[in-house]
Amino acid sequence: MNPKLPLLSPARVAAFEVLERVATQNAFASNLLTTSRYDKLSREDRALLQELTLGVLRWQGRLDFLIERHTRREIDKLDLEAVIAMRLGLYQLLYLDRIPAFAAINESVNLVKEYGKIRVAGLVNGVLRSAQRELEFNILPSSKSPVHRISVETSHPVWLVKRWIARFGENEARELALANNQVPTVSFRFIPKRKPIEEMKAEFEWRKIKICPSNLTPEAWVIEDGSLSAKSEPVQQGWVYLQDEASQLIGRLAVKQIGENQPAKILDLCAAPGSKANLIASELSADSLVVAADLHQHRLRTIKELSARLGVETINPIRLDAARDLPFTPESFDLVLLDAPCSGLGTLQRNPEIKWRMNEAKIAELAELQKRLLANAAKQLKPGGTLLYSVCSTESEEGEEVVAWFRRQNPEYRDFTREQLIELGIDPAPLLTSTFGARTFTHRHHSESFFFCVLWKRRPSEDQS
């Protein structure tokens, strides 16, 4: 800290640091915010850090539109530290009523001074004071087209809005984009092995946390009122596990296919952090084998730590590259789960920076990778077994089109998604796509946007009907 400057708010300093790392190191804010680096912050400062960081990333497009308007320069031509300080100041002026304007402005100016960018302090001060004078400025009349208007209004990149309008129409594209900017619903599942469900419900009552069953996924629960963070005792002790409802649905489909308490051999090919593998393993009999594979050693440690916390002992982590030949006997698994690497565009509520990093070329590259992974995964499946493919993406290239390609190469597979949803007690109609598999959408289902498809492998003796 510069001793000549006023003492800066630790929450704003931390937010500046996180946003700078997100911008320069491709780091994910959600990961940085849960590190121990900020454990010493007060509860209020941690809440402000979370609000500032994710708020700026969610509304970055709109904030940058205003910065360009006031500076009359393209955002890429401005000093990065100045841009981050102006985004932070603008976000507080526009979205946080409880913060006085003078605090939002002065702290942003002092932030750039703190980081040695004294020459841009005047620019930051001028832009924020100019913005303060016209807080009621309506950006929409200046927008040139529906694509541009929705892009600025909802803070989403033009290319993505253009795609969604072509696919859903203007109204629904806008609804989806606005839903992405909302704070996500906190959902979880009980871990009865760690604490009986009724005891945990009483614990929630004592903590003044109101919960309700999920409307989307059996045995998933949602926080209606109160707070349950990753740092809270119930989560740290493994009494409950925070997991999005759509993610839980993939795991429940796998369990239903095998049958609870039934022995089986399961292969989860891109398993980290191990959420689905742990859910599946916890429901199957103790003599089952669940292989949780991942490319990176440090992510295997995450799987092991999670299994230990949740008391699951039947998971076998293994490091491998799922895009290459796999070290297993072909056709040896009853179920293969491929929750494939993808754009992550279905997780924008939690990872808003993804929309500023992704583009159409990257989506095409990821779709090709998913095809290779799916073809490899299929080689490990027994006849009569199930291949479960999922991605947390909104885009059809990373879902329906991959399955269409796969079925052209492998006609012995049948899309069994509709039947499995019914088996799980779920009305399939709101979820099924017009071609293959099913989708959840953030604006419709209040969960992450997932694509999933249950593919059943026909035995040679069975006909193709």
PDB file of C-alpha atoms in Angstrom, residues 18 29 57 64 69 81-82 111 115 126 135 148 165 175 185 205 219 300 306 329 367 370:
ATOM      1  CA  VAL A  18      -9.269 -10.512  -9.108  1.00  0.00           C
ATOM      2  CA  ALA A  29     -13.263 -15.313 -10.808  1.00  0.00           C
ATOM      3  CA  LEU A  57     -18.047  -9.221 -15.177  1.00  0.00           C
ATOM      4  CA  ASP A  64     -17.590  -0.555 -21.504  1.00  0.00           C
ATOM      5  CA  ARG A  69     -18.988   7.075 -24.747  1.00  0.00           C
ATOM      6  CA  GLU A  81      -5.815  -0.614 -14.928  1.00  0.00           C
ATOM      7  CA  ALA A  82      -7.820   2.502 -15.808  1.00  0.00           C
ATOM      8  CA  LEU A 111      -6.910   2.368  -6.975  1.00  0.00           C
ATOM      9  CA  TYR A 115      -1.095   0.562  -8.857  1.00  0.00           C
ATOM     10  CA  GLY A 126     -13.332  12.666 -15.230  1.00  0.00           C
ATOM     11  CA  LEU A 135     -27.003   8.423 -14.357  1.00  0.00           C
ATOM     12  CA  HIS A 148     -26.967  -4.141 -30.856  1.00  0.00           C
ATOM     13  CA  ILE A 165     -32.060 -14.125 -31.927  1.00  0.00           C
ATOM     14  CA  GLU A 175     -34.806 -13.269 -21.581  1.00  0.00           C
ATOM     15  CA  THR A 185     -29.971 -20.193  -7.365  1.00  0.00           C
ATOM     16  CA  GLU A 205     -33.990 -24.364  10.613  1.00  0.00           C
ATOM     17  CA  GLU A 219     -33.599 -35.347  -4.530  1.00  0.00           C
ATOM     18  CA  LEU A 300      -7.499 -35.737  -9.730  1.00  0.00           C
ATOM     19  CA  LEU A 306     -14.217 -34.390  -2.619  1.00  0.00           C
ATOM     20  CA  THR A 329     -10.545 -53.632 -22.187  1.00  0.00           C
ATOM     21  CA  ALA A 367     -17.313 -29.568 -30.880  1.00  0.00           C
ATOM     22  CA  GLN A 370     -16.307 -33.665 -28.190  1.00  0.00           C
TER      23      GLN A 370
END
